[in-house]
Coordinates of C-alpha atoms and ligand atoms in Angstrom, one line a residue:
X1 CA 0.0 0.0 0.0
X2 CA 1.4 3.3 -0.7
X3 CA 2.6 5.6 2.5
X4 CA 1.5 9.2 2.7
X5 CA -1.8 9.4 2.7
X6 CA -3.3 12.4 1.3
X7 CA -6.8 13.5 1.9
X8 CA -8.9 16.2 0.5
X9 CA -12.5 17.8 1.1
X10 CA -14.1 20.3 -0.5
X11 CA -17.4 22.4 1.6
X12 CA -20.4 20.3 1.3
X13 CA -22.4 22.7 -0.9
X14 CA -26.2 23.4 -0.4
X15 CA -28.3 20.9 -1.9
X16 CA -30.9 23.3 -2.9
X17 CA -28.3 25.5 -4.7
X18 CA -27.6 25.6 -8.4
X19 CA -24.3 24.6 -9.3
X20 CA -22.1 27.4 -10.5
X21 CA -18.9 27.9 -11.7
X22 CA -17.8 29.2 -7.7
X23 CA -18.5 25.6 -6.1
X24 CA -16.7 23.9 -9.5
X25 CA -13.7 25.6 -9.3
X26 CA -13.3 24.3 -5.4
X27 CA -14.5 20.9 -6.6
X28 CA -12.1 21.3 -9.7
X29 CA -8.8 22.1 -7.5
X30 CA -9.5 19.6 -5.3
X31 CA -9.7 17.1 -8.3
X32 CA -6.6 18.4 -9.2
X33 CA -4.8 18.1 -6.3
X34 CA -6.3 15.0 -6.0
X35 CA -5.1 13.5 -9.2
X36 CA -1.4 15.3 -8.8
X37 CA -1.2 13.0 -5.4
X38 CA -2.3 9.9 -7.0
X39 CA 0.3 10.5 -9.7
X40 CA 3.2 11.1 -7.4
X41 CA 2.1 7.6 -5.9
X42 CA 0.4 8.9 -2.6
X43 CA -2.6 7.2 -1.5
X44 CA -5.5 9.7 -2.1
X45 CA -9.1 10.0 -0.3
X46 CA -11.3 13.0 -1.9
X47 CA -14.6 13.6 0.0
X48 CA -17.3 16.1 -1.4
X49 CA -20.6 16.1 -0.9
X50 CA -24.1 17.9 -0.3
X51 CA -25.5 20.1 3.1
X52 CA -28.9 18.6 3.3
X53 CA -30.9 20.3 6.6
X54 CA -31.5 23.9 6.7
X55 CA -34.8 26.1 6.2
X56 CA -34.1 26.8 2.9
X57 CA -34.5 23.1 1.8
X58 CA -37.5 23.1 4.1
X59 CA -38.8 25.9 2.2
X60 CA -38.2 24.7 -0.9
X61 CA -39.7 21.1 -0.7
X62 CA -43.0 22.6 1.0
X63 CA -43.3 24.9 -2.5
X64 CA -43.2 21.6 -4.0
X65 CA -45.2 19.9 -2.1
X66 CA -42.8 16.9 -1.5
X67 CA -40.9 15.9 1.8
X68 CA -37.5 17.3 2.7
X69 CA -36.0 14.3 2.1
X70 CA -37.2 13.9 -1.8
X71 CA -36.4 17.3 -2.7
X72 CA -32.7 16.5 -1.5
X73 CA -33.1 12.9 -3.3
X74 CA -34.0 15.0 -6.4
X75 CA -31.1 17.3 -6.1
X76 CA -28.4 15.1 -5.5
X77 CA -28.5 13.7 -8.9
X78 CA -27.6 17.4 -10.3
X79 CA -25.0 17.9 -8.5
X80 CA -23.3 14.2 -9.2
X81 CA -23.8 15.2 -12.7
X82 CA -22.1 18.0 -12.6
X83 CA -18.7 16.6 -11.1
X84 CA -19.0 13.7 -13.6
X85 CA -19.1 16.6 -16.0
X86 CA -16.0 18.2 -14.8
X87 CA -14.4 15.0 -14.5
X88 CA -13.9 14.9 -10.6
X89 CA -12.7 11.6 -9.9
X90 CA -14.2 12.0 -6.0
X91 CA -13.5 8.8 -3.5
X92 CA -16.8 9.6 -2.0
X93 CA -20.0 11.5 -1.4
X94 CA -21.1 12.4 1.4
X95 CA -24.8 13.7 2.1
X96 CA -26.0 15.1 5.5
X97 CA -29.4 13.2 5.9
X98 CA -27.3 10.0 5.4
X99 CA -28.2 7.3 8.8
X100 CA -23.6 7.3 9.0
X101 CA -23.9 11.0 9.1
X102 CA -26.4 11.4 11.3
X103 CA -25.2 8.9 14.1
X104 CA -21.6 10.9 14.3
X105 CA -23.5 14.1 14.7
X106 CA -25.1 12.7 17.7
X107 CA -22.2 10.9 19.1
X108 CA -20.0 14.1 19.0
X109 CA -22.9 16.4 20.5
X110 CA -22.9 14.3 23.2
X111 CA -19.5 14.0 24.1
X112 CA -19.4 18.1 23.6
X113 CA -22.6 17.5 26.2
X114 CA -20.3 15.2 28.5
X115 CA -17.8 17.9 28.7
X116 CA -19.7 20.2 30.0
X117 CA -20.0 22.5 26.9
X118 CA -23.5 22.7 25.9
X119 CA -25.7 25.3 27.5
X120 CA -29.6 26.3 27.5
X121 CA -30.4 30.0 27.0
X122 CA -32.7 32.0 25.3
X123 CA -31.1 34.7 22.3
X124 CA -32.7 37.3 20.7
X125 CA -31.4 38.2 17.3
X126 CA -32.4 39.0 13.6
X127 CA -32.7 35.6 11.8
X128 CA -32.0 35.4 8.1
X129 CA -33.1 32.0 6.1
X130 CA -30.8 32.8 3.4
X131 CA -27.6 32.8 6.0
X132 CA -29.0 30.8 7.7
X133 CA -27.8 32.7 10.6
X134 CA -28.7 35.3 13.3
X135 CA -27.3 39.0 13.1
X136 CA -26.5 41.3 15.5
X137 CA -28.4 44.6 15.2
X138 CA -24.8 46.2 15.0
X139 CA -24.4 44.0 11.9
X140 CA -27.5 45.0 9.8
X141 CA -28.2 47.8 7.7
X142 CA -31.6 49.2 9.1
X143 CA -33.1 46.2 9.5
X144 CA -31.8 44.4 6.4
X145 CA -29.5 41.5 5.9
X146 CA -26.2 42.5 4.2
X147 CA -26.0 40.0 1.6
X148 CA -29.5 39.3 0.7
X149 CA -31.2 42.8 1.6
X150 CA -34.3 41.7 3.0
X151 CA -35.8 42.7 6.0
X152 CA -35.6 40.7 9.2
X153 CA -37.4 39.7 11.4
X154 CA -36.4 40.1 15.5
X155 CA -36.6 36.2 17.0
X156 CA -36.5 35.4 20.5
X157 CA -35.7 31.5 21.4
X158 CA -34.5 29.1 24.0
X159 CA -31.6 27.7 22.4
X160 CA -28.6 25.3 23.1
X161 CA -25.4 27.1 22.9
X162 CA -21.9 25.6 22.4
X163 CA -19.4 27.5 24.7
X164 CA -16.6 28.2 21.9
X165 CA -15.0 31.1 24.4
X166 CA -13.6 28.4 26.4
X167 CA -11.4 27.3 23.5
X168 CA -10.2 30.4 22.6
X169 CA -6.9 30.5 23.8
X170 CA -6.3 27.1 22.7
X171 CA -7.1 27.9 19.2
X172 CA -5.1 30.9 19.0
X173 CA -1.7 28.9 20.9
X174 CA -2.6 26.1 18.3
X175 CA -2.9 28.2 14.7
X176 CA 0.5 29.8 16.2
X177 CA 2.2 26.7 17.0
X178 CA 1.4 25.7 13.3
X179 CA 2.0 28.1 10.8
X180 CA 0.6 26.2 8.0
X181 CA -2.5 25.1 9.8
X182 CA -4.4 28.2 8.0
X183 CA -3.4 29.2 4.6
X184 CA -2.8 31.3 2.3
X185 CA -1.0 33.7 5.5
X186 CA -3.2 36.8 5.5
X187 CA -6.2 34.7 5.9
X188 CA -4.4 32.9 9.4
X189 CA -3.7 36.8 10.3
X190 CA -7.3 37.8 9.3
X191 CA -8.3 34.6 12.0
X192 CA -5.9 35.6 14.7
X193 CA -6.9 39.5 14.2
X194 CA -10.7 38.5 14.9
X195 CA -9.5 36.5 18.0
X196 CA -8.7 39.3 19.9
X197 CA -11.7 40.2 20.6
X198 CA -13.8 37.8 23.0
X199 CA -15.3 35.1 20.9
X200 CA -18.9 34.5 21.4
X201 CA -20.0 31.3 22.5
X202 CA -22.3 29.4 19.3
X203 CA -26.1 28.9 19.0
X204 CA -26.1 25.1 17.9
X205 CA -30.4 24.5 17.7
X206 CA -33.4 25.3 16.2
X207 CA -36.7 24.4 18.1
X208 CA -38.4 21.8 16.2
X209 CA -41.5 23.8 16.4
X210 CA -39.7 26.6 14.1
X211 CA -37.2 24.2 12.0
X212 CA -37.7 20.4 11.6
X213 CA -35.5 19.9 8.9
X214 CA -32.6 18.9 11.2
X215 CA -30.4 16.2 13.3
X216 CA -32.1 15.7 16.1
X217 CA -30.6 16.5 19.4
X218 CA -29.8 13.2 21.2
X219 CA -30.3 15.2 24.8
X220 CA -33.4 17.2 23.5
X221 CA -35.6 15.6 21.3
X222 CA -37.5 18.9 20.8
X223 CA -34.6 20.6 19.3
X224 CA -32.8 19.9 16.0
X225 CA -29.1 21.0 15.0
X226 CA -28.3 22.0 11.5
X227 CA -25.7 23.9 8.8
X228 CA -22.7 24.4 10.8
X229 CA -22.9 21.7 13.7
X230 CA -23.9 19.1 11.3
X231 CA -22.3 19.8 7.9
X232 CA -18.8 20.3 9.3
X233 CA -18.6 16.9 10.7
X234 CA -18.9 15.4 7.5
X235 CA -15.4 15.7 7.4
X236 CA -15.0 13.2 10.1
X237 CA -17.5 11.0 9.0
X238 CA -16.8 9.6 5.8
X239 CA -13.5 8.6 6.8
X240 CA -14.9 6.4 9.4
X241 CA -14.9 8.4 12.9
X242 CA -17.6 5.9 14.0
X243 CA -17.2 2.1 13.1
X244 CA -13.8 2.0 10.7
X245 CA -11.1 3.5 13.7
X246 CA -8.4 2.2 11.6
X247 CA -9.3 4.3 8.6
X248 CA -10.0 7.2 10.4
X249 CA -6.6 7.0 12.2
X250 CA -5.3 7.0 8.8
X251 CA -7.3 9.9 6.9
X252 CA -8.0 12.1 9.3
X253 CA -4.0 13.6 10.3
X254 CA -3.7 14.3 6.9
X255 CA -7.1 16.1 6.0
X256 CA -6.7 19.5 3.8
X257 CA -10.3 21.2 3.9
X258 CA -10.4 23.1 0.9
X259 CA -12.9 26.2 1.4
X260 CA -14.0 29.4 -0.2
X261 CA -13.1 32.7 1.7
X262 CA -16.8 32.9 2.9
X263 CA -17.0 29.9 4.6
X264 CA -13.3 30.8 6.8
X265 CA -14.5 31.7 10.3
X266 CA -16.8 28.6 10.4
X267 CA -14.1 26.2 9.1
X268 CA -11.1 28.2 11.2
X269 CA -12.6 29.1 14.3
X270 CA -16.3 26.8 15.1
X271 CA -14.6 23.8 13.9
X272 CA -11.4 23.6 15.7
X273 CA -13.2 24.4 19.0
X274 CA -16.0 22.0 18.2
X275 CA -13.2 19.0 17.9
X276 CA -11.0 20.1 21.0
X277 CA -14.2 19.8 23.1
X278 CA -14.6 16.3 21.9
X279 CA -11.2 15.7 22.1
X280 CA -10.4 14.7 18.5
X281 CA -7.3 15.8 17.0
X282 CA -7.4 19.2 14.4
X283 CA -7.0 18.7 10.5
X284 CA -3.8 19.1 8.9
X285 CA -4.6 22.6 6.9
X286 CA -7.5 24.9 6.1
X287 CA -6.9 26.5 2.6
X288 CA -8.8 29.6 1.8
X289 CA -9.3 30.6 -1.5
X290 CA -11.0 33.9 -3.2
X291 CA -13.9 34.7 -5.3
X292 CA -14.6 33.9 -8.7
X293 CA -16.3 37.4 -9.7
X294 CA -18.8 37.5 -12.5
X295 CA -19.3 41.1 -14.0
X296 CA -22.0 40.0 -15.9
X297 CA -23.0 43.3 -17.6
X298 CA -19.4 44.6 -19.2
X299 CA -19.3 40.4 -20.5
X300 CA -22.4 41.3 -21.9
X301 CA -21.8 44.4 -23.6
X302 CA -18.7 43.0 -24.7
X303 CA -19.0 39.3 -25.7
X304 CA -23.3 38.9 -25.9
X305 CA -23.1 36.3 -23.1
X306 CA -23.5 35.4 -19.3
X307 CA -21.2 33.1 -18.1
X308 CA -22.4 29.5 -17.0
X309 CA -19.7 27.2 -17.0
X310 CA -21.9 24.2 -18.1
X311 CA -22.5 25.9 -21.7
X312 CA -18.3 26.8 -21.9
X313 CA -18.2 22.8 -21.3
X314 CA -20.7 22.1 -24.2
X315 CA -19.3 24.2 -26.5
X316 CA -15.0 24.1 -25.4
X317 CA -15.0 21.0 -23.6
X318 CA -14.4 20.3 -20.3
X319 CA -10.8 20.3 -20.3
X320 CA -10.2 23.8 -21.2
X321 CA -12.5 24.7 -19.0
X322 CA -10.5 23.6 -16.0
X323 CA -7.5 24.9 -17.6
X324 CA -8.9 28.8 -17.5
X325 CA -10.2 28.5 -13.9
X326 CA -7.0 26.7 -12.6
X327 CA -4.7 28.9 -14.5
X328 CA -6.6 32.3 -14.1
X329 CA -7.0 32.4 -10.4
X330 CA -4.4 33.2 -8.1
X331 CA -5.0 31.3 -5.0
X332 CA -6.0 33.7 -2.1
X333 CA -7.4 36.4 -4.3
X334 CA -10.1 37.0 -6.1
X335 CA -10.9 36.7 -9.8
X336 CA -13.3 38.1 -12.9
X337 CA -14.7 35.5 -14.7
X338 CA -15.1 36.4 -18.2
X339 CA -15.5 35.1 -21.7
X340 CA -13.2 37.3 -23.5
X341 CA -10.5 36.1 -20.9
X342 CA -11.4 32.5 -21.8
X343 CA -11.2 32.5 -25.4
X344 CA -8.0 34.9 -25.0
X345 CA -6.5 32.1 -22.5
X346 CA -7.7 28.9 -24.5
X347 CA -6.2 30.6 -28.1
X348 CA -2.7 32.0 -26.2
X349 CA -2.0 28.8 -24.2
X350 CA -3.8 26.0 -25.3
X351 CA -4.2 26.8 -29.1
X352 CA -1.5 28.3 -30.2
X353 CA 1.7 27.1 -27.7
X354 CA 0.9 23.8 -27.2
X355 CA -1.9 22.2 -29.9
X356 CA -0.1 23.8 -32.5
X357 CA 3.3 22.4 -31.4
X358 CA 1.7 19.3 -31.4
X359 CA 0.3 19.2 -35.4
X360 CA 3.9 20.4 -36.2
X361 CA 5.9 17.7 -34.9
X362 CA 3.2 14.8 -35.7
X363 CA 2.8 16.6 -39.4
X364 CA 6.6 16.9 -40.1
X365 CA 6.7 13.2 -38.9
X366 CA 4.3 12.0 -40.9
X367 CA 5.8 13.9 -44.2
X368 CA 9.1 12.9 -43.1
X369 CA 9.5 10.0 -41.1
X370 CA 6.3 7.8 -42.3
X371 CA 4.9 8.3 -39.6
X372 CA 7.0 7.1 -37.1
X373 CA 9.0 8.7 -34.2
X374 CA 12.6 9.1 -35.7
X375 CA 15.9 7.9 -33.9
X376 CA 17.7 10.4 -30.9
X377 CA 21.1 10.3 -32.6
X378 CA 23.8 12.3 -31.5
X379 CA 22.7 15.2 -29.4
X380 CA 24.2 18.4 -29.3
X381 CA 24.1 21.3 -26.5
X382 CA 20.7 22.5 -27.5
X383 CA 18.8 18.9 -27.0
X384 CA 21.2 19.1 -23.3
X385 CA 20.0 22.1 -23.3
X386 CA 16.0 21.3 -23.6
X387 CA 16.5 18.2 -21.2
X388 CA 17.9 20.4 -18.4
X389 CA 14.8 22.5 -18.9
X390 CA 12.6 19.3 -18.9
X391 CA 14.6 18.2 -15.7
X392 CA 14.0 21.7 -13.9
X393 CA 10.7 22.4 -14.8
X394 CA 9.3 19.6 -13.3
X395 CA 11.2 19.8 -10.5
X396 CA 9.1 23.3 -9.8
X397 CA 6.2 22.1 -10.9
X398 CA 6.6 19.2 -8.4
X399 CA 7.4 21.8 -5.7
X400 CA 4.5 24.8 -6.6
X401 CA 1.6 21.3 -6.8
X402 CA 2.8 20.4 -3.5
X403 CA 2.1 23.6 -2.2
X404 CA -1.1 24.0 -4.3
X405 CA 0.2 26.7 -6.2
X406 CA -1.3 25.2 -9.2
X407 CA -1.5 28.6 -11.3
X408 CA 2.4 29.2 -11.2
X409 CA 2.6 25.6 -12.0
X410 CA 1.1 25.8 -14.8
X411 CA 2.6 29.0 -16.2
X412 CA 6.2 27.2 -15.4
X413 CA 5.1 24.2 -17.5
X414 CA 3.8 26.9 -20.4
X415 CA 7.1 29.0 -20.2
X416 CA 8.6 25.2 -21.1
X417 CA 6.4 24.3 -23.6
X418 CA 7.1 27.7 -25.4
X419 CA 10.8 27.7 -25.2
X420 CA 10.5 24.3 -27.1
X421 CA 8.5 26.1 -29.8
X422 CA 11.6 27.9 -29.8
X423 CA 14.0 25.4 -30.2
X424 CA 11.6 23.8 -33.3
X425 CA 11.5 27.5 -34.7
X426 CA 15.8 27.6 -34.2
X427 CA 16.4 24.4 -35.1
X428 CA 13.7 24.1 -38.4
X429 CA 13.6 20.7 -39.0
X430 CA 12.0 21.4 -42.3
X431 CA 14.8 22.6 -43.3
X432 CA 17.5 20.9 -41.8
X433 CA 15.8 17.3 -43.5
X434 CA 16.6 18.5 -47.2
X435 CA 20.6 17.9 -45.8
X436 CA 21.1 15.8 -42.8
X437 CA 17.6 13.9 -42.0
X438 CA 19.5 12.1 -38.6
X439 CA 19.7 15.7 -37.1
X440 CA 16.5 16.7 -38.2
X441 CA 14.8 13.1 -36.5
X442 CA 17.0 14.3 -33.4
X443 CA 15.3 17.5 -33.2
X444 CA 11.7 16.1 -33.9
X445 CA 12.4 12.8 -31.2
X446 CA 13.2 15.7 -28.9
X447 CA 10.5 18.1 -29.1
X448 CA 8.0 15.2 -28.9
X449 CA 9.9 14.2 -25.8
X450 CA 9.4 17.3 -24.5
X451 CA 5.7 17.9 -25.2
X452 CA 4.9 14.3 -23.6
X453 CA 6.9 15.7 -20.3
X454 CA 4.8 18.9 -20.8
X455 CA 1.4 16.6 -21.2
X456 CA 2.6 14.7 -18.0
X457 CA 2.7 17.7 -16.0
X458 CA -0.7 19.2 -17.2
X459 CA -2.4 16.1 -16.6
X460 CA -4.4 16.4 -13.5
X461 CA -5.4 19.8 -14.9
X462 CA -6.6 18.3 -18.5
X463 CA -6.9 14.8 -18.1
X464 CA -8.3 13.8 -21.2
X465 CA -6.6 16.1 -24.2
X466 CA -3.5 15.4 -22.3
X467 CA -4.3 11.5 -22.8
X468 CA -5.1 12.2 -26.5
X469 CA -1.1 13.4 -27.0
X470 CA 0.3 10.5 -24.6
X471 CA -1.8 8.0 -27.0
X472 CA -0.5 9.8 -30.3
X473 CA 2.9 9.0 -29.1
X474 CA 2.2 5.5 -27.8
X475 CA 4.2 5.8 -24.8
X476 CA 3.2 3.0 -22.4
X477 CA 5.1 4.5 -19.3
X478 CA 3.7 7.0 -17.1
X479 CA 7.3 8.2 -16.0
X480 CA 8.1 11.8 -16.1
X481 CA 12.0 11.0 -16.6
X482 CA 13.8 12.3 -19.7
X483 CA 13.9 9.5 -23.0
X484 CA 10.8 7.4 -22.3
X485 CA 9.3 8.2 -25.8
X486 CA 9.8 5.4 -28.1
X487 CA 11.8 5.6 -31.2
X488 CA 10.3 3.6 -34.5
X489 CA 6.8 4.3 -32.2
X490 CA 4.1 4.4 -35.0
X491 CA 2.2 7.9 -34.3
X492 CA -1.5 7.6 -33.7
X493 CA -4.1 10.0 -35.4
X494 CA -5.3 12.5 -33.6
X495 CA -7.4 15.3 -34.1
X496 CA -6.5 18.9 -33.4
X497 CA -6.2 19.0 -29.6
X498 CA -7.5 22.1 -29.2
X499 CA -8.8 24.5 -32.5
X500 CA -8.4 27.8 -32.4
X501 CA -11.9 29.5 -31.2
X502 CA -12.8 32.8 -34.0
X503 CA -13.5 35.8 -31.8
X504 CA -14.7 37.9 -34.1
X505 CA -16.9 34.6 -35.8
X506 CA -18.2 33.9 -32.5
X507 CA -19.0 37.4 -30.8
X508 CA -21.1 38.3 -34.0
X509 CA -22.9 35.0 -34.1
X510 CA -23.7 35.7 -30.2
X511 CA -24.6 39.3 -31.1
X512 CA -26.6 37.9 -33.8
X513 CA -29.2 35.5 -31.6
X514 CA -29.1 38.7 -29.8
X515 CA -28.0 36.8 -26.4
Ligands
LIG601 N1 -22.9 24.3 3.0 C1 -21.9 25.2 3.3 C2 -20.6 24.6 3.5 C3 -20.5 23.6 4.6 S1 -18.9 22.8 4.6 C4 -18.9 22.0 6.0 C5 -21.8 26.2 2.2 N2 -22.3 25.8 1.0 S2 -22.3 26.6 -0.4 O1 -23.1 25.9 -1.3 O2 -22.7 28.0 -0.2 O3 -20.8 26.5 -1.0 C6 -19.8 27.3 -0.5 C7 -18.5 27.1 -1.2 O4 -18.7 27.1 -2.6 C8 -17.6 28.2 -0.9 O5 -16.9 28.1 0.2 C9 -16.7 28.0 -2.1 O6 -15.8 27.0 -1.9 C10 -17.6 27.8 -3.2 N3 -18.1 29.0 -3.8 C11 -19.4 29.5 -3.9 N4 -19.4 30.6 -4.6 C12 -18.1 31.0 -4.9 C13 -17.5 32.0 -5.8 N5 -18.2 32.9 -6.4 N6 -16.2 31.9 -6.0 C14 -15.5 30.8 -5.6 N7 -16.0 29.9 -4.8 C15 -17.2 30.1 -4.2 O7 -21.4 27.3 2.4

């Protein structure tokens, strides 16, 4: 069995929410990462999954007229469609109303109960059903929610309260003890800056009367838990906190929650306390990443369109897609998502650098070499030259996946595959063949080398076109080691791995549905 385990989550989106390109670029990266861990030989669990309770899903099934539980039986479906979509190879799916989900829920509330750190009390507050949360009146504008602008309504209850205060100090010792425990570092300052001030304790019920859509509480059986004191133990349970010790003990160390900005305080600060009160050990790292921003009436003006990721997947295919959203974002920051910044991604990169280099090399080889990958020969200081580069750049790219800086990884593996458009350009094979065809084979066995290392690197970005130029050059090994590409290897037909996309064709035929 391979050592190193690696495990990765993404947040368990709202069932009753429509996929959008936000929750696939999380799902995305962590595919990627997942894939990049697999290939490096790690052992790899990926866990993502649905949040199931909640009013909202209450709401919504009573419009319909259906139980809770077949409005989330009807969702689910979308979602898994989606990821087998994007090609997210996840190791499991974890949904909230699920029997193995709902027993750790109520194992861990009462261990938090056996240590003394559940409390009765009653709360006033605003409530909003679309946080899902109360607000303080210092936090509303008049009496409006922030985010969803609606008026609120004031809510007095007797709820149960977790008593996060008491871990304070613990969490703020622990996050400095471990520097990497929050990331990227001004989002571990942003959580150490808010715990200065005294942390509230948490309001972890709803009265059954107001919310029955919930885990019930195994102390109160009038009183249901929901969102944050139910969907973050997911992350425990799927790798088998109750019933499968020996898995968990094996997952669980290693666990990298991947999370959206948004969704920070609850993932650095409730969940941390939550598992020191019953005493079960703290995740490996939290990584934060920004927004995907959609400016949707400048991409309208411009290009006709609204983006919706599914459509860019019908009509560009799914690999590009999670090209542009791996490559585009700068982890920790936010991003603009537009469609002009797609096509001027897919036609730079992916068009013009690296399916392009591709049809050169196979073309010449066909005209040239029947077809076949020539001989290596003799090589001279530029081929030692492009296999240092081929050495080096995966070396960094090993080093900026590891540290899920998959956008500079990319751009290192794109600065390669241009400076071997370069050396074809320098070394013109074309012309070189009408006097010495050895040296021209050298230079064609080389490049092709090269753009197999380049595939290899790219793969857990673009699985599939990345396959398609592996298969053309029939290599059977999956090493990324210099001279594995097969001389007298008969090429395989492909077609063009990525056309260009006609901006001008394509904005006028937009303009001209009038969309
Ligand atoms: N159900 C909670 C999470 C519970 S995890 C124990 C939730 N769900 S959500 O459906 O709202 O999804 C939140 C996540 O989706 C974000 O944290 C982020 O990972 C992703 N995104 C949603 N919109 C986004 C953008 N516009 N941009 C980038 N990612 C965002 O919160």
């Amino acid at each position: 069995m391979p050592d190193n385990p690696f495990y990765i989550t993404t947040p368990i989106y709202y069932s009753n929410d429509e996929p959008h390109i936000g929750h696939s670029y999380t799902t995305i990266l962590a595919d990627v990462l997942a894939r990049y861990h697999r290939s490096i030989g790690k052992d790899v669990f990926f866990l993502t999954g649905l949040d199931e309770h909640g009013q909202k899903v209450q709401q919504a099934a009573e419009s319909r007229n259906i139980t809770p539980q077949e409005h989330c039986d009807d969702m689910a479906p979308k979602w898994k469609k989606l990821w087998e979509k994007l090609h997210i190879q996840f190791d499991d799916f974890i949904r909230t109303t699920e029997p193995r989900h709902q027993e750790v829920v109520k194992n861990i509330l009462t261990k938090v109960m056996d240590a003394g750190d559940i409390y009765m009390d009653e709360y006033g507050g605003y409530y909003c059903v679309g946080c899902e949360r109360f607000y303080t009146e210092k936090e509303l504008e008049g009496e409006k929610c922030p985010q969803h602008e609606k008026e609120l309504e004031f809510i007095t209850e007797k709820n149960y309260f977790f008593k996060m205060s008491k871990y304070q100090e613990d969490l703020i010792e622990y996050i400095n003890k471990n520097p990497g425990f929050i990331q990227p570092e001004h989002r571990k300052n942003e959580i150490l800056g808010f715990l200065r001030q005294p942390l509230d304790d948490l309001c972890i019920s709803r009265p059954r009367n107001r919310l029955s859509w919930g885990v019930e509480l195994p102390f109160d059986s009038d009183y249901v838990t929901y969102v944050w004191f139910d969907a973050l133990l997911n992350y425990v349970t799927a790798p088998g906190y109750l019933g499968n010790t020996e898995n968990f003990e094996k997952w669980w160390p290693q666990a990298v929650h991947l999370i959206g900005k948004d969704i920070l305080m609850t993932h650095a600060v409730y969940w941390p306390t939550m598992l020191m009160s019953a005493g079960i050990s703290l995740p490996k790292k939290i990584f934060a990443h920004g927004w995907w921003l959609l400016q949707e009436s400048k991409m309208s003006k411009s290009l006709g369109n609204v983006v919706d990721p599914l459509k860019l997947i019908d009509e560009y295919g799914v690999d590009p897609v999670r090209y542009y959203l791996m490559r585009e974002m700068v982890p920790g920051q936010d991003s603009n998502f537009t469609v002009e910044s797609f096509i001027k991604r897919y036609n730079s990169d992916l068009a013009n650098d690296f399916g392009n280099l591709l049809s050169r090399v196979t073309n010449l080889m066909h005209k040239y070499f029947e077809g076949k990958i020539p001989d290596w020969g003799e090589s001279t200081p530029a081929e030692d030259k492009m296999r240092e580069n081929a050495e080096s750049t995966t070396y960094l790219v090993n080093e900026l996946m590891k540290s899920m800086r998959i956008n500079e990884a990319i751009e290192e593996t794109m600065q390669f595959i241009r400076s071997v458009n370069k050396y074809l350009e320098k070394q013109a094979p074309w012309k070189l063949i009408k006097e010495d065809q050895k040296s021209a084979g050298r230079v064609l066995i080389t490049a092709s080398e090269s753009l197999r290392i380049g595939a290899k690197l790219l793969q857990p970005i673009m699985p599939n076109r990345t396959q398609t130029l592996l298969d053309t050059f029939g290599t059977e090994t999956s090493e990324l080691g210099w001279g594995q590409i097969m001389p007298g290897n008969k090429l395989k037909k492909h077609n063009q791995l990525f056309p260009r996309i006609e901006i001008h064709k394509n904005a006028e035929s937009r303009k001209a549905e009038g969309t």
